[in-house]
Coordinates of C-alpha atoms and ligand atoms in Angstrom, one line a residue:
X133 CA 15.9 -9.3 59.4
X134 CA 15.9 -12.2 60.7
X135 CA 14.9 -16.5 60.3
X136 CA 12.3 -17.8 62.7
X137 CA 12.8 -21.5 64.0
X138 CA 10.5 -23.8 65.4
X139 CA 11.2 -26.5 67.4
X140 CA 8.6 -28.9 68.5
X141 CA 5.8 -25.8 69.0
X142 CA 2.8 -26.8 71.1
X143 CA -0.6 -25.5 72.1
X144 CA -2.9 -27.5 74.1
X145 CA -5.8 -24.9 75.9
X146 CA -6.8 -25.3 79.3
X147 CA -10.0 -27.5 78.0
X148 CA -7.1 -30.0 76.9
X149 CA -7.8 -28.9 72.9
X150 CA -4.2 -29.0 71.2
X151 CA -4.4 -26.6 68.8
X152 CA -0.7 -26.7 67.0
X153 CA 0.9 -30.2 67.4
X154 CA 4.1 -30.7 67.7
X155 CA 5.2 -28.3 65.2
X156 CA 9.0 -27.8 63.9
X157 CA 10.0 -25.3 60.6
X158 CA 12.5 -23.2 59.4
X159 CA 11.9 -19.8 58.0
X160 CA 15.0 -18.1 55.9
X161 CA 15.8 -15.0 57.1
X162 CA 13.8 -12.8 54.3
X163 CA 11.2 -15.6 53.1
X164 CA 8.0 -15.0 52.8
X165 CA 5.9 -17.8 53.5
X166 CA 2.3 -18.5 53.2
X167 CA 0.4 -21.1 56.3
X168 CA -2.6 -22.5 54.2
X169 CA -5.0 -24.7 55.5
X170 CA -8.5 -25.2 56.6
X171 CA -10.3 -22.7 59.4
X172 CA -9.5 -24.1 62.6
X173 CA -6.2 -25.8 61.8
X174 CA -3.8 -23.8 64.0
X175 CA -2.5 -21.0 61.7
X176 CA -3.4 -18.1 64.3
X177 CA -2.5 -19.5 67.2
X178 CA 0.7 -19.9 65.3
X179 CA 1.0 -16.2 64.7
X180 CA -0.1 -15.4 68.2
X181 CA 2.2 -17.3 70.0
X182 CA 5.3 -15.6 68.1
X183 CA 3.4 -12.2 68.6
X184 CA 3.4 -13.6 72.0
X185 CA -0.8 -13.0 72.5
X186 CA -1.0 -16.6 73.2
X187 CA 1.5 -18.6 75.7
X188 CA 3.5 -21.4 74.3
X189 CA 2.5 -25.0 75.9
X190 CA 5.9 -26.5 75.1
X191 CA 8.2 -26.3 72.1
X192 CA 10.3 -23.2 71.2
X193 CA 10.4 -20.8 68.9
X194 CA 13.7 -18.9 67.4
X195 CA 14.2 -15.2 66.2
X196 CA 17.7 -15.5 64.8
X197 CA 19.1 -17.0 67.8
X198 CA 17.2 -15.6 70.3
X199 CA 14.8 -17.7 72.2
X200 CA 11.7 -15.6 71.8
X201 CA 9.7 -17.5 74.7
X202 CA 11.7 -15.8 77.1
X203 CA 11.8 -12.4 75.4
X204 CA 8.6 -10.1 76.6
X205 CA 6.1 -9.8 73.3
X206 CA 7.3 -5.9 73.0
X207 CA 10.3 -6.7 72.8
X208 CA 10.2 -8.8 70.2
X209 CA 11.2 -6.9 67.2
X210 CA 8.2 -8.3 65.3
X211 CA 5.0 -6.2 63.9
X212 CA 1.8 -7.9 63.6
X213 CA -1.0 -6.8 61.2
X214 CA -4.0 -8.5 62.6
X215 CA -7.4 -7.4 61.8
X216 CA -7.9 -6.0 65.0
X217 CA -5.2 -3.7 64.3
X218 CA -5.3 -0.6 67.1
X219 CA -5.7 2.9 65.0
X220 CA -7.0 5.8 67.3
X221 CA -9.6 7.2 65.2
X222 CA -9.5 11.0 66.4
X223 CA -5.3 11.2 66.0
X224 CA -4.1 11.9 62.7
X225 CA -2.5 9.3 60.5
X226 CA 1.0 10.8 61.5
X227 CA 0.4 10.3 65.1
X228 CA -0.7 6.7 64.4
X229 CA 2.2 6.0 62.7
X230 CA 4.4 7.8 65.7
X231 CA 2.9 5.9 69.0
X232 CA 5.3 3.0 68.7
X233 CA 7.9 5.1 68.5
X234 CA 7.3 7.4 70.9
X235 CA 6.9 4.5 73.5
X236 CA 10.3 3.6 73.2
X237 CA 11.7 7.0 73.9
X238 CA 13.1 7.6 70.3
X239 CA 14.3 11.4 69.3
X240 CA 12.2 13.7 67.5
X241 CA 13.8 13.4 64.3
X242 CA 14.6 10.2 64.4
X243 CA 10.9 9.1 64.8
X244 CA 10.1 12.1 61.6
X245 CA 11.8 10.8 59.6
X246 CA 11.2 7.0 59.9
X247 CA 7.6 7.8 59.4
X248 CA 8.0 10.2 56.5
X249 CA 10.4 7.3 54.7
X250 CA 7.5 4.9 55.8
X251 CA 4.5 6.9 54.0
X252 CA 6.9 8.0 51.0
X253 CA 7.3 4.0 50.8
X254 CA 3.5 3.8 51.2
X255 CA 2.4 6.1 49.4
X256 CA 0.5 8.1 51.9
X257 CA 2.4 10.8 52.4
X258 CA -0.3 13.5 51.5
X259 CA -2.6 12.3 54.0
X260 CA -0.1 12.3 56.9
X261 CA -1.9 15.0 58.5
X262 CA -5.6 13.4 58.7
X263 CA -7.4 12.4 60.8
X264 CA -7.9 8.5 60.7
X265 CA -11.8 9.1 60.6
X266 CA -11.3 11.7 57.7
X267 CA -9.4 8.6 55.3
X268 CA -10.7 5.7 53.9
X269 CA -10.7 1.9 54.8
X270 CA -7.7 1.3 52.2
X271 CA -6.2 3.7 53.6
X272 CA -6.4 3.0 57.3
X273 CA -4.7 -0.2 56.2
X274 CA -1.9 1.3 55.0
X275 CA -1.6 3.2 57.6
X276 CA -1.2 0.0 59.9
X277 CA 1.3 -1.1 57.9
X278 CA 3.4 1.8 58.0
X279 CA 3.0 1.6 61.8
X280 CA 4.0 -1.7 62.0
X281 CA 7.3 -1.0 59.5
X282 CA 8.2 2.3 61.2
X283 CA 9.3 0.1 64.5
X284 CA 11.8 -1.5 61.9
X285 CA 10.7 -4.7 62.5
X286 CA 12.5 -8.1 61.9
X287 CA 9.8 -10.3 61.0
X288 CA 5.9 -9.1 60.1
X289 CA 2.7 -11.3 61.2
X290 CA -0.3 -10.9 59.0
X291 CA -3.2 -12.5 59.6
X292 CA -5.6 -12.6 56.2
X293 CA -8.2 -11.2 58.1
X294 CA -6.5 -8.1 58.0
X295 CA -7.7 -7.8 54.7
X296 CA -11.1 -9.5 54.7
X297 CA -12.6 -6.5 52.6
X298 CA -13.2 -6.4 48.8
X299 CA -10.6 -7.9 46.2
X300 CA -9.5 -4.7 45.5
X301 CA -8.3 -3.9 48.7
X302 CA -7.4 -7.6 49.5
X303 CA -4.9 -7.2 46.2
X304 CA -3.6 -3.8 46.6
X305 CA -2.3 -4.9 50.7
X306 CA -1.0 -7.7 49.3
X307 CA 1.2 -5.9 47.1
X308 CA 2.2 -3.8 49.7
X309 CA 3.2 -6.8 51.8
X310 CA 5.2 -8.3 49.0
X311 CA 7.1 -5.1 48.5
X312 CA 7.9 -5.0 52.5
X313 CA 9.1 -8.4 52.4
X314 CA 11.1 -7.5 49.0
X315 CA 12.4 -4.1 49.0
X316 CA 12.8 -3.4 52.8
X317 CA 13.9 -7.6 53.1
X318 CA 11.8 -7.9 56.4
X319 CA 10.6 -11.8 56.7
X320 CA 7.0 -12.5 56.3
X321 CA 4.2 -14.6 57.7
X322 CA 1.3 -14.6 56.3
X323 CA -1.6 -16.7 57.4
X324 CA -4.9 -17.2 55.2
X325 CA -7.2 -20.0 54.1
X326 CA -8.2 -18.4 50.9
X327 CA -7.2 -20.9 48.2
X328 CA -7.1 -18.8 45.8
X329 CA -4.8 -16.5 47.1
X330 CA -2.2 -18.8 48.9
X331 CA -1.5 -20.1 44.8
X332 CA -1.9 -16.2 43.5
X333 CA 1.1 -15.7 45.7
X334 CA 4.2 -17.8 44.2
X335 CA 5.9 -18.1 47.9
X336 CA 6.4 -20.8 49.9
X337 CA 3.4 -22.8 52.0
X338 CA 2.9 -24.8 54.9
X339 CA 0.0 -26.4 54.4
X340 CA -1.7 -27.3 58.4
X341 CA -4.4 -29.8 59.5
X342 CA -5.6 -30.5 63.1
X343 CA -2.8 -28.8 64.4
X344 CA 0.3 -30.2 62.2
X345 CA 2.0 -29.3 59.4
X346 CA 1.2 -32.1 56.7
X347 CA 3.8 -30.4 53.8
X348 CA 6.0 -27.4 53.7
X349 CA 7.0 -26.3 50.2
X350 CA 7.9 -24.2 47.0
X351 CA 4.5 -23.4 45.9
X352 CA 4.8 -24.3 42.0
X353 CA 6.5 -27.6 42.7
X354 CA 5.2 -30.0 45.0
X355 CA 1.8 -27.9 46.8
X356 CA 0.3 -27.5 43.7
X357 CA 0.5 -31.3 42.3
X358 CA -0.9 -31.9 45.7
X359 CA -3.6 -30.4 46.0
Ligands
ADP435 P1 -7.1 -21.0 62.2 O1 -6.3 -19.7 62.3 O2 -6.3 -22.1 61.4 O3 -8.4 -20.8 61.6 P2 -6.9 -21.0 65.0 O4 -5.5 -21.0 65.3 O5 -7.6 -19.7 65.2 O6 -7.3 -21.6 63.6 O7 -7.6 -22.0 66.0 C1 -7.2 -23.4 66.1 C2 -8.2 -24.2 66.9 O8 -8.0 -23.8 68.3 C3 -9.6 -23.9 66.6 O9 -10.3 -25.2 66.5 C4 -10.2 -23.1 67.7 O10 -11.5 -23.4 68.0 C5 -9.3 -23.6 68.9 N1 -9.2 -22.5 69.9 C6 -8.8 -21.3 69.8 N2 -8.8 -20.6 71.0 C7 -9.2 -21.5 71.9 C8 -9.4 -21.5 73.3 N3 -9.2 -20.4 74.0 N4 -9.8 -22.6 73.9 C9 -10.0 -23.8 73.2 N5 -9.8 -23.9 71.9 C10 -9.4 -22.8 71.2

């Protein structure tokens, strides 16, 4: 687990477009916090810069107390869950879940039995042996997510689009998200600009425009008399 500080974040694209302003915030180590905010404000390029996808302009950003702009993106101890999300369609959902793991050299049984906690926790366990073409698009999503949690991250990145689908699905990864955040305690950043969910969700929100944060707060309070 871990808090995620940012001090005076900055993205300006080689066409001069500043796409996050001058952004500082605190995340609690085990929040959960929603960015809301209009298509184009900034919220992604927030997430990719921590994911480290995108280069930071100027400004910092905090894992703990670890500087992360000098720390190399896998070596960040984050997960992201980003629509693009990498699943090799003709390994089974077991190897998916194992590539991260076996990248970093961990032993046999320590990798078996990360993932087997991770699908028990997900509920995919019967479907560990599949193959990723074989299971459905719920499924595959859940799958992601137990990749990313296997890797014991500190901090998990989701972008909405990661769950563009139908409501059903939308809801049900949603819940999975809030029970990673809850019952495993890892910190959670969650981008969308779906109204309707950012107040379904109870959790904090930074609400963005053009780039800057315009209010950061307990949803029930002082967003929703806001907006
Ligand atoms: P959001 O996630 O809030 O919808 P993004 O963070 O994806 O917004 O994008 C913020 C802004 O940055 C958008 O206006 C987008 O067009 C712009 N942008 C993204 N990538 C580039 C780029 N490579 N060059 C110039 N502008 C970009």
């Amino acid at each position: 687990m871990a808090s995620v500080t940012f001090e005076h974040l900055t993205k300006t694209y080689p066409n001069g477009f500043i796409s996050v302003n001058d952004v500082s915030l605190y995340i609690e180590d085990g929040e959960f916090v929603v960015f809301h905010g209009p298509s184009g404000c900034g919220k992604s390029t927030i997430l990719r810069m921590i994911g480290g996808l995108e280069d930071i302009t100027s400004g910092r950003i905090y894992l703990g107390k670890d500087l992360l702009n000098d720390i190399l993106p896998r070596d960040r101890r984050l997960a992201m869950a980003f629509q693009n999300y990498m699943l090799y369609k003709h390994f089974n959902v077991y190897d998916n879940m194992a590539l991260g793991l076996r990248l970093r050299d961990l032993p046999r049984t320590v990798i078996d039995s990360r993932i087997k906690s991770a699908a028990g926790f997900l509920g995919i366990t019967d479907i560990l042996g599949k193959k990723l073409k074989a299971i459905s698009d719920a499924q595959r999503q859940k799958v992601a997510l137990g990749r990313a949690i296997v890797c014991q991250p500190k901090v998990l990145l989701v972008d909405e689009d990661f769950a563009r689908q139908d409501e059903d699905r939308r809801r049900e990864m949603i819940e999975d998200i809030l029970r990673i955040n809850e019952e495993l305690g890892i910190t959670v950043l969650y981008v969308t600009n779906n109204y309707e969910e950012t107040l379904s969700l109870h959790k904090r929100v930074v609400y963005m425009k053009d780039g800057r944060v315009i209010s950061s707060a307990a949803f029930q309070r002082e967003y929703n008399s806001e907006n």
